[in-house]
Short mmCIF file of C-alpha atoms in Angstrom, two decimals:
data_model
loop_
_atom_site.label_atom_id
_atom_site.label_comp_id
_atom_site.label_asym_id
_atom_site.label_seq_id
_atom_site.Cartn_x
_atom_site.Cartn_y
_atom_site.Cartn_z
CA UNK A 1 91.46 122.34 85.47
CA UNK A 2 88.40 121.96 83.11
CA UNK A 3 89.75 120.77 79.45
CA UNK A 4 89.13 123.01 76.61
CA UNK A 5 87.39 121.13 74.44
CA UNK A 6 84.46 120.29 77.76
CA UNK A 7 81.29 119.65 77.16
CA UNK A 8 78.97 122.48 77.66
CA UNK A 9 77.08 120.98 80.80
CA UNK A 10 74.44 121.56 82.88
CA UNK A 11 75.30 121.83 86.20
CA UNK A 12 75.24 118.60 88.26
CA UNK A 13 72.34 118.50 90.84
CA UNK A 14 73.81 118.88 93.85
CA UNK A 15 71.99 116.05 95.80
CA UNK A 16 73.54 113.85 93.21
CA UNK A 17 77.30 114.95 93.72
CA UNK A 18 76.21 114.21 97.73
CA UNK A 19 74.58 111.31 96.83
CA UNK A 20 77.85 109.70 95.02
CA UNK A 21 80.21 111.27 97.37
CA UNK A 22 78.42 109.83 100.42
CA UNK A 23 78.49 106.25 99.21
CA UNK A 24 81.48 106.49 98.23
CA UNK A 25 83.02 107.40 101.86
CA UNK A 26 80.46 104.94 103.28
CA UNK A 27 82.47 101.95 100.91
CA UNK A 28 85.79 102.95 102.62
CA UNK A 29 83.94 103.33 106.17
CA UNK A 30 82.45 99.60 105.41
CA UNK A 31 86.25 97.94 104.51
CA UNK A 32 88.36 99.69 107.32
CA UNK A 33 85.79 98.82 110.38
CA UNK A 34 84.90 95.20 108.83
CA UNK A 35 86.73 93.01 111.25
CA UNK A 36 88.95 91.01 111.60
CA UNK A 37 90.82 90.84 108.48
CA UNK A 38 93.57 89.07 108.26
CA UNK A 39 96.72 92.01 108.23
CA UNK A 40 94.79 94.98 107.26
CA UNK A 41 93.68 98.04 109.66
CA UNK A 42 90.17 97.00 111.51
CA UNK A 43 88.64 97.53 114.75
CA UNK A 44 90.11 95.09 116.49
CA UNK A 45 94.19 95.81 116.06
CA UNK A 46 96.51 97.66 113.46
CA UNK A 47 97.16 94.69 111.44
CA UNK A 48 101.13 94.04 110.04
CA UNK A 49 101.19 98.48 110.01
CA UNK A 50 103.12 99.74 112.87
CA UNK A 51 102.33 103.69 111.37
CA UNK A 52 98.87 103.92 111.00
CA UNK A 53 95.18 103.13 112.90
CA UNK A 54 91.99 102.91 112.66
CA UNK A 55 91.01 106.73 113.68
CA UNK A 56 93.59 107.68 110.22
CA UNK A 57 91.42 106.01 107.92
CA UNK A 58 88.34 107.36 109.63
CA UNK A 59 90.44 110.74 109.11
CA UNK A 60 90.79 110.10 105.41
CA UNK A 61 87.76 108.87 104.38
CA UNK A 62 86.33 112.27 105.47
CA UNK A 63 89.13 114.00 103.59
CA UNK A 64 88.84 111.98 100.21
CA UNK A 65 84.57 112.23 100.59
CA UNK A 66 85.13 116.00 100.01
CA UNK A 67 87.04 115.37 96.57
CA UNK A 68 84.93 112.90 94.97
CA UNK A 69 82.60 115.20 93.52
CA UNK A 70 85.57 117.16 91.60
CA UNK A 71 85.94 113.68 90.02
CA UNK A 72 82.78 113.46 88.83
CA UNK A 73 82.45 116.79 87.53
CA UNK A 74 85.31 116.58 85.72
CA UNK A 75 84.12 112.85 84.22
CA UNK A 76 80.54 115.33 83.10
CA UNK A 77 82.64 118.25 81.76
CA UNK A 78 85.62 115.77 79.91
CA UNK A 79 82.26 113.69 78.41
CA UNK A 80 83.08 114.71 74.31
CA UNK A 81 86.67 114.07 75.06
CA UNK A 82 88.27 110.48 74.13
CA UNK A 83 87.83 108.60 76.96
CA UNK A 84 92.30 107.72 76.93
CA UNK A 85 92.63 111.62 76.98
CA UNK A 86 90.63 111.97 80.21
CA UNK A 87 93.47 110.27 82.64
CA UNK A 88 96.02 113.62 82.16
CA UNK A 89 93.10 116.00 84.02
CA UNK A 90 92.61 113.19 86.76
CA UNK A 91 96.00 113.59 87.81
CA UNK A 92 96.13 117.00 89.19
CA UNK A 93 92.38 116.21 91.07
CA UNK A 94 94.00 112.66 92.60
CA UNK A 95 96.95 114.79 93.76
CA UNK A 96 95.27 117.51 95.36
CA UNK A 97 93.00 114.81 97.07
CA UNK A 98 96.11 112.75 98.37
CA UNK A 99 97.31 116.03 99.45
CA UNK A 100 94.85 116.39 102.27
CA UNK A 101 94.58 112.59 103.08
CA UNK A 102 98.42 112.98 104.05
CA UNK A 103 97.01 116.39 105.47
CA UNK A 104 94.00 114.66 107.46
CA UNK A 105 96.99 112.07 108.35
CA UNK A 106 99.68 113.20 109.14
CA UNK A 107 101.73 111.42 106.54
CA UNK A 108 100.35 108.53 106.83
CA UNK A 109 99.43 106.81 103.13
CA UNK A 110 95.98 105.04 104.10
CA UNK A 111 93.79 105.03 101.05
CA UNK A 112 96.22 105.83 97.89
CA UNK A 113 95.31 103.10 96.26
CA UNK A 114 91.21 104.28 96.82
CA UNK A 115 92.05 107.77 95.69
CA UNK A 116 92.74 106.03 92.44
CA UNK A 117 90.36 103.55 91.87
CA UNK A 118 87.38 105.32 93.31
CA UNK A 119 88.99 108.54 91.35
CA UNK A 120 88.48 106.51 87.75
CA UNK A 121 84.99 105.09 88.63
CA UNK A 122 83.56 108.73 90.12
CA UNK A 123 84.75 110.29 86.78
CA UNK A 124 83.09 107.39 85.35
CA UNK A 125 79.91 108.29 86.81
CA UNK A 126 79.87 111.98 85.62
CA UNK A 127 80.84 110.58 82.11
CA UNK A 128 77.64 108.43 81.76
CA UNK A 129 75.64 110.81 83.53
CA UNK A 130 76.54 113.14 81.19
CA UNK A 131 76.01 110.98 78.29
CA UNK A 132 72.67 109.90 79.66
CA UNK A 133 74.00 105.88 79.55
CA UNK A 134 72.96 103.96 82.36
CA UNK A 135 75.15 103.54 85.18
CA UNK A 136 76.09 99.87 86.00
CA UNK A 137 78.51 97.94 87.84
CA UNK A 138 79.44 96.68 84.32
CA UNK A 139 79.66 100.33 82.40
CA UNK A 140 81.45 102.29 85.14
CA UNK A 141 84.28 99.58 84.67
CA UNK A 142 84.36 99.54 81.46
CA UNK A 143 84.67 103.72 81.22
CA UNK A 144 87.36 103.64 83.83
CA UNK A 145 89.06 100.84 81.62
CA UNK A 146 88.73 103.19 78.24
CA UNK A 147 90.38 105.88 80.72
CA UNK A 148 93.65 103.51 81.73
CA UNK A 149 94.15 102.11 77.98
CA UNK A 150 97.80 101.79 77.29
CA UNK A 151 98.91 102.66 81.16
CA UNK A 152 100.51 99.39 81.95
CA UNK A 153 102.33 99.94 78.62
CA UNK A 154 103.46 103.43 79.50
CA UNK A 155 104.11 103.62 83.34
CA UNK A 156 105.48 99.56 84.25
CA UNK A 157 107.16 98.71 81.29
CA UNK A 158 109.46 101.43 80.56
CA UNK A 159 112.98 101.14 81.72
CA UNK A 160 114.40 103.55 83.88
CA UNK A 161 116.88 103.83 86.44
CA UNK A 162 115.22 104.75 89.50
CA UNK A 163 112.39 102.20 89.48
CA UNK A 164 108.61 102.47 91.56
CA UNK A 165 108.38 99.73 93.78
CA UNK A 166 105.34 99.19 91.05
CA UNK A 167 107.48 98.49 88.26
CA UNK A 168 110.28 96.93 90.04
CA UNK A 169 107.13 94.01 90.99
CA UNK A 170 106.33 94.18 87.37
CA UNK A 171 109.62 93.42 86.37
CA UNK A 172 110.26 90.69 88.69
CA UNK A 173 107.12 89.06 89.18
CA UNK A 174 105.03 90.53 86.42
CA UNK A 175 102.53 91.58 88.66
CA UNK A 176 100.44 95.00 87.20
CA UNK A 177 98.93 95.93 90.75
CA UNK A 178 95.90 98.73 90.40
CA UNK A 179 97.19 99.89 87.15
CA UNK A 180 96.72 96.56 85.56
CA UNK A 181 93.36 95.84 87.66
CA UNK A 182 91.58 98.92 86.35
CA UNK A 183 92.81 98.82 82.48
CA UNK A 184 91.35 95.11 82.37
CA UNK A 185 87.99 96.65 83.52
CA UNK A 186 88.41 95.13 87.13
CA UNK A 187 87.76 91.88 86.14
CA UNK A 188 88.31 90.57 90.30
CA UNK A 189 85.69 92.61 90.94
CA UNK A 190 83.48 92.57 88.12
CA UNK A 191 83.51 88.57 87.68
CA UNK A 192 84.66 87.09 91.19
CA UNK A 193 84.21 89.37 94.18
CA UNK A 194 80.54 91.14 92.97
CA UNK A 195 78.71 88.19 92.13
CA UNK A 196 80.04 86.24 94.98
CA UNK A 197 79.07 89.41 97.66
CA UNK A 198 75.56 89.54 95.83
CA UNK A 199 75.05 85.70 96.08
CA UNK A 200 75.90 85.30 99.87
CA UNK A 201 73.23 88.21 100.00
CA UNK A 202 70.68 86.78 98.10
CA UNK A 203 71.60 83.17 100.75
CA UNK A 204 70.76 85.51 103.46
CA UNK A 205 74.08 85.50 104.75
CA UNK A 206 74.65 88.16 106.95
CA UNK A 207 76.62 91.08 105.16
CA UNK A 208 79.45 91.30 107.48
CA UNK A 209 80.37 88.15 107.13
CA UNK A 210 79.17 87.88 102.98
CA UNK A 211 81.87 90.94 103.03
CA UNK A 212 84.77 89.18 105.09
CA UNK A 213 84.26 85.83 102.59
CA UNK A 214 84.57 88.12 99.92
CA UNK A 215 87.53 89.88 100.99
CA UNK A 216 89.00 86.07 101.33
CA UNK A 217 87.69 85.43 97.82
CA UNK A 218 90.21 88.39 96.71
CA UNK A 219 93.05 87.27 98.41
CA UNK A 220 93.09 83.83 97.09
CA UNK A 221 92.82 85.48 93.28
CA UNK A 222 94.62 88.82 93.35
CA UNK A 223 98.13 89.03 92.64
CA UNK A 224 98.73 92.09 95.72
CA UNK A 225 101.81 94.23 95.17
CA UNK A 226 101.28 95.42 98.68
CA UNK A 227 102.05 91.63 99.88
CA UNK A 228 104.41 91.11 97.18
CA UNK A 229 106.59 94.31 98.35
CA UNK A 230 106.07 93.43 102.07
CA UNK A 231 106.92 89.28 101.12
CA UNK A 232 108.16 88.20 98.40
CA UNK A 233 107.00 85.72 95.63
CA UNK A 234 106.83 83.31 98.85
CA UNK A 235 104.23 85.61 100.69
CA UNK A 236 102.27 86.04 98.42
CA UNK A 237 102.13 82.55 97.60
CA UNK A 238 101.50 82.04 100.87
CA UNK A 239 98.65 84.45 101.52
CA UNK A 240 96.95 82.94 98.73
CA UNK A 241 96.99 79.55 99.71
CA UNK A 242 96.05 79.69 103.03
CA UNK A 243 92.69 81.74 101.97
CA UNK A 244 92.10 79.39 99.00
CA UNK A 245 92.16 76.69 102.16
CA UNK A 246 90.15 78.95 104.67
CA UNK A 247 87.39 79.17 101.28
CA UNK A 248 87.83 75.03 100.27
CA UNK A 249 87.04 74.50 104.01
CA UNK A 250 83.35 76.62 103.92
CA UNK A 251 84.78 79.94 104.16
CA UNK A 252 82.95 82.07 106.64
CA UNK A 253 79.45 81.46 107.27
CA UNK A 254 78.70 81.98 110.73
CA UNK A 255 80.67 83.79 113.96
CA UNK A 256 82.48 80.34 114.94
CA UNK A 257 84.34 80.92 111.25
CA UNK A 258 86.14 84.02 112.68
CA UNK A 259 88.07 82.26 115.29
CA UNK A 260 90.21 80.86 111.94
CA UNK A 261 90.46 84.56 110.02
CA UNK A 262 91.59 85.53 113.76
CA UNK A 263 94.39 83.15 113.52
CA UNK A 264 95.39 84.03 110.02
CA UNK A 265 95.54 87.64 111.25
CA UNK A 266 98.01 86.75 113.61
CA UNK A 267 100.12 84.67 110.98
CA UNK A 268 99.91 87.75 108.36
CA UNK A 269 101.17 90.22 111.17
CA UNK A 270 103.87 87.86 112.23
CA UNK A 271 104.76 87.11 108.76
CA UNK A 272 104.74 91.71 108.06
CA UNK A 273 102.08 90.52 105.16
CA UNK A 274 99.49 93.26 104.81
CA UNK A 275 96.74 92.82 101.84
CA UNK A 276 96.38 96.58 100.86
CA UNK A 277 95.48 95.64 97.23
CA UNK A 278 92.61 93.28 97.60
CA UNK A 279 91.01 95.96 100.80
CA UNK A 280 90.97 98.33 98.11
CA UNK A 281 89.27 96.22 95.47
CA UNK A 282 86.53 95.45 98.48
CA UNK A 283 86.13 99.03 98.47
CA UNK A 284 84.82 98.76 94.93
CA UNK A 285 82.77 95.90 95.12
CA UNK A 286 80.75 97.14 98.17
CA UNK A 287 80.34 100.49 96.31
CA UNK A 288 79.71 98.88 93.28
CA UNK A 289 77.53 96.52 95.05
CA UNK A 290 75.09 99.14 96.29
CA UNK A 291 74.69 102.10 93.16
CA UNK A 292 71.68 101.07 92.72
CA UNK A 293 70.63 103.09 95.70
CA UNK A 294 71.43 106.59 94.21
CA UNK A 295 69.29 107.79 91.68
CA UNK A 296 70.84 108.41 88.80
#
């Protein structure tokens, strides 16, 4: 699975590959068991899913920890390659990885949209590892971005007959979901939802709750194809407004504040409205968040 052209490498400590892969399952561990959150899986109920629970997530985080240091290997070993040629060996690793999170499962599609994301930004890390750059917030988005150029173009925009529920969104709505997210460099994350986290932080604000304002922060910005599909233009109009509110009226600062994401839960299950997109882009900003732990 190694490209021809690889860079001849030395081998990747160990501890490192842990290192990277442990954080990485700890960032999906810290957004499914964050609770409540308003129509997403936490510890508390099943949100608007009637298929999956808590213990599945806690099943694939396990099975997607395992793959992430193929990712980064592959990111060292692809390093001399142009950075646009590196999606095409991805593939087959993010394939073989949702293979045994539908394994670990049973069929049951919990982190897809992590596989990706956290896919781009591990093969990120072995890229600027092996290129001795430093490893930043700021430079692992902007590798993963120099991976995804032109993938909006090619994969939402072409017309075909039997359209992804991803391009039929495009289409209608001209919403780019993940795709668009991580060719822009994931600018949510990278200009809203980090500096907010780190600034709630630095307030002293206790993290579960910095995390749960973020996670509201997202939902008023992103444009979620996973609300979208479940609701409409309307629903996601919706969603968004009523977090923009929940955030204009202090957002949530101590445990009296969950008593109102509590009652937006219940609205978003009522409603079938489930915010898959902006859980996965908390993923990244609470792993993003805290690389400055691993040494590089």
């Amino acid at each position: 699975m190694m490209p021809n052209n690889a860079t001849s490498t030395t081998a990747l400590p160990a501890s490192l590959l842990e290192n990277w892969a442990t954080l990485g399952w700890r960032a999906m561990m810290t957004e499914v068991n964050l609770s409540p959150k308003p129509g997403l899986v936490d510890r508390l109920n099943c949100g608007a899913h009637k298929d999956m629970a808590l213990e599945d997530f806690h099943r694939s985080a396990l099975a997607i920890q395992a793959w992430l240091p193929r990712f980064i290997e592959y990111g060292a070993y692809s390093a001399m390659m142009p950075p646009e040629d590196v999606l095409k060996g991805l593939r087959p690793i993010g394939m073989a990885c949702e293979a045994d999170m539908f394994r670990a499962t049973a069929g049951v599609n919990t982190h897809k949209g992590s596989i990706f994301s956290l896919g781009l930004l591990f093969a990120a890390v072995g890229r600027l590892h092996q290129q001795e750059s430093p490893v930043t917030p700021e430079t692992l988005c902007q590798t993963a971005a120099a991976f995804c150029a032109g993938m909006t173009q090619r994969e939402l925009r072409q017309n075909n007959q039997q359209l992804t529920a991803g391009q039929r969104l495009y289409q209608q709505l001209g919403l780019t979901g993940a795709r668009g997210e991580a060719e822009a460099g994931y600018p949510l994350v990278i200009h809203h939802a980090l500096p907010h986290y780190r600034a709630l932080l630095a307030q002293g604000r206790d993290p579960e709750l910095a995390l749960l304002d973020t996670l509201l922060l997202l939902m008023a910005m992103n444009g979620d194809t996973n609300v979208a599909s479940r609701g409409g233009k309307q629903g996601l109009r919706w969603l968004q407004q009523q977090a923009t509110r929940l955030l204009q009226n202090g957002g949530i600062r101590t445990p009296a504040d969950l008593h109102s994401l509590r009652q937006f839960d219940q609205q978003c299950i009522e409603r079938n409205l489930s915010p898959g997109g902006c859980a996965d882009l908390l993923i990244v900003t609470w792993f993003l968040a805290q690389i400055s732990q691993v040494n590089h």
